[in-house]
């Protein structure tokens, strides 16, 4: 079973993502900010991290992705940014920090499932 970590500070968005992904055979975990998300990523070693960019705390999504991709144990972990920041510069920064995908909010459940399935296949 593939393990997915959702790192999103808004509880209602986390819930919508989790509910969408529950139709798949996935082991789903959640974190409410980048600090907790990085800690969980280190402990769980997920196959995929769905990562918001703008979050409270010391680490934004770009910093979390950079640390995940810089850790030899997590290098194979796929990271997809889920963000309201949809400018080309934001997407470039996501790629530069090691992101494997970028989905701009708001997105449909169908779009989310397509991205998740593509990253996990």
Short mmCIF file of C-alpha atoms in Angstrom, two decimals:
data_model
loop_
_atom_site.label_atom_id
_atom_site.label_comp_id
_atom_site.label_asym_id
_atom_site.label_seq_id
_atom_site.Cartn_x
_atom_site.Cartn_y
_atom_site.Cartn_z
CA UNK A 1 0.00 0.00 0.00
CA UNK A 2 1.35 3.42 -0.99
CA UNK A 3 1.78 5.99 1.77
CA UNK A 4 0.67 9.60 1.20
CA UNK A 5 1.33 12.56 3.50
CA UNK A 6 -0.89 15.64 3.22
CA UNK A 7 0.78 18.80 4.57
CA UNK A 8 -1.82 21.59 4.61
CA UNK A 9 -2.58 24.18 7.30
CA UNK A 10 -6.30 24.51 6.52
CA UNK A 11 -8.21 21.65 8.15
CA UNK A 12 -11.13 21.81 5.70
CA UNK A 13 -8.81 21.48 2.69
CA UNK A 14 -6.92 18.62 4.38
CA UNK A 15 -10.24 16.88 4.94
CA UNK A 16 -11.33 17.33 1.31
CA UNK A 17 -8.02 15.95 0.06
CA UNK A 18 -8.20 13.00 2.44
CA UNK A 19 -11.81 12.24 1.50
CA UNK A 20 -10.90 12.36 -2.20
CA UNK A 21 -7.96 10.02 -1.72
CA UNK A 22 -9.87 7.55 0.46
CA UNK A 23 -11.40 5.99 -2.65
CA UNK A 24 -7.90 4.75 -3.51
CA UNK A 25 -6.03 2.04 -1.61
CA UNK A 26 -3.66 4.45 0.19
CA UNK A 27 -2.21 4.85 3.67
CA UNK A 28 -3.02 8.53 4.31
CA UNK A 29 -1.40 10.75 6.95
CA UNK A 30 -1.86 14.46 7.69
CA UNK A 31 0.18 17.36 9.05
CA UNK A 32 -0.99 20.90 9.78
CA UNK A 33 2.26 22.74 9.03
CA UNK A 34 5.70 22.33 7.50
CA UNK A 35 7.48 21.52 10.76
CA UNK A 36 5.13 18.65 11.60
CA UNK A 37 5.10 17.59 7.96
CA UNK A 38 8.88 17.27 7.79
CA UNK A 39 8.94 15.32 11.06
CA UNK A 40 6.27 12.93 9.76
CA UNK A 41 8.04 12.58 6.41
CA UNK A 42 11.20 11.53 8.23
CA UNK A 43 9.34 8.99 10.35
CA UNK A 44 6.92 7.62 7.75
CA UNK A 45 9.04 7.85 4.59
CA UNK A 46 5.96 8.38 2.40
CA UNK A 47 5.78 7.60 -1.30
CA UNK A 48 4.11 10.94 -1.97
CA UNK A 49 3.81 14.26 -0.14
CA UNK A 50 1.00 16.66 -1.09
CA UNK A 51 2.40 19.95 0.11
CA UNK A 52 0.91 23.41 0.56
CA UNK A 53 3.36 26.29 0.13
CA UNK A 54 2.09 29.03 2.44
CA UNK A 55 1.87 27.67 5.98
CA UNK A 56 2.50 28.99 9.48
CA UNK A 57 5.65 27.98 11.32
CA UNK A 58 9.33 27.98 10.47
CA UNK A 59 9.11 26.01 7.23
CA UNK A 60 7.08 26.87 4.16
CA UNK A 61 6.38 24.24 1.51
CA UNK A 62 9.46 25.11 -0.56
CA UNK A 63 11.73 24.60 2.46
CA UNK A 64 10.04 21.30 3.36
CA UNK A 65 10.46 20.02 -0.21
CA UNK A 66 14.10 21.08 -0.29
CA UNK A 67 14.80 19.17 2.92
CA UNK A 68 12.91 16.08 1.79
CA UNK A 69 14.77 15.95 -1.51
CA UNK A 70 18.08 16.61 0.27
CA UNK A 71 17.66 13.60 2.59
CA UNK A 72 19.06 10.40 1.03
CA UNK A 73 16.37 8.33 2.80
CA UNK A 74 13.59 10.44 1.27
CA UNK A 75 15.05 11.22 -2.14
CA UNK A 76 12.61 8.83 -3.87
CA UNK A 77 9.62 10.50 -2.20
CA UNK A 78 7.52 12.33 -4.77
CA UNK A 79 6.39 15.86 -3.85
CA UNK A 80 3.43 17.66 -5.40
CA UNK A 81 2.72 21.24 -4.42
CA UNK A 82 -0.92 22.20 -3.86
CA UNK A 83 -1.06 25.97 -3.78
CA UNK A 84 -3.15 29.05 -4.50
CA UNK A 85 0.10 30.58 -5.81
CA UNK A 86 -0.27 29.89 -9.52
CA UNK A 87 2.23 32.25 -11.14
CA UNK A 88 4.94 30.85 -13.41
CA UNK A 89 7.57 32.10 -10.93
CA UNK A 90 5.93 30.07 -8.14
CA UNK A 91 5.89 26.94 -10.30
CA UNK A 92 9.56 27.49 -11.22
CA UNK A 93 10.46 27.85 -7.54
CA UNK A 94 8.58 24.62 -6.83
CA UNK A 95 10.60 22.82 -9.48
CA UNK A 96 13.86 24.36 -8.24
CA UNK A 97 13.13 23.13 -4.71
CA UNK A 98 12.72 19.60 -6.06
CA UNK A 99 8.98 19.36 -6.59
CA UNK A 100 7.70 16.67 -8.93
CA UNK A 101 4.38 18.34 -9.66
CA UNK A 102 2.30 21.45 -9.03
CA UNK A 103 -1.48 21.70 -8.74
CA UNK A 104 -3.05 25.15 -8.40
CA UNK A 105 -5.95 25.65 -5.99
CA UNK A 106 -8.81 25.38 -6.48
CA UNK A 107 -8.56 21.98 -8.14
CA UNK A 108 -11.16 19.31 -8.74
CA UNK A 109 -11.13 15.89 -7.09
CA UNK A 110 -10.60 14.41 -10.55
CA UNK A 111 -7.50 16.57 -11.12
CA UNK A 112 -6.12 15.58 -7.71
CA UNK A 113 -6.65 11.87 -8.35
CA UNK A 114 -5.02 12.11 -11.77
CA UNK A 115 -1.94 13.80 -10.33
CA UNK A 116 -1.69 11.38 -7.40
CA UNK A 117 -2.08 8.30 -9.59
CA UNK A 118 0.47 9.60 -12.08
CA UNK A 119 3.02 10.27 -9.32
CA UNK A 120 2.47 6.88 -7.67
CA UNK A 121 2.57 4.78 -10.85
#
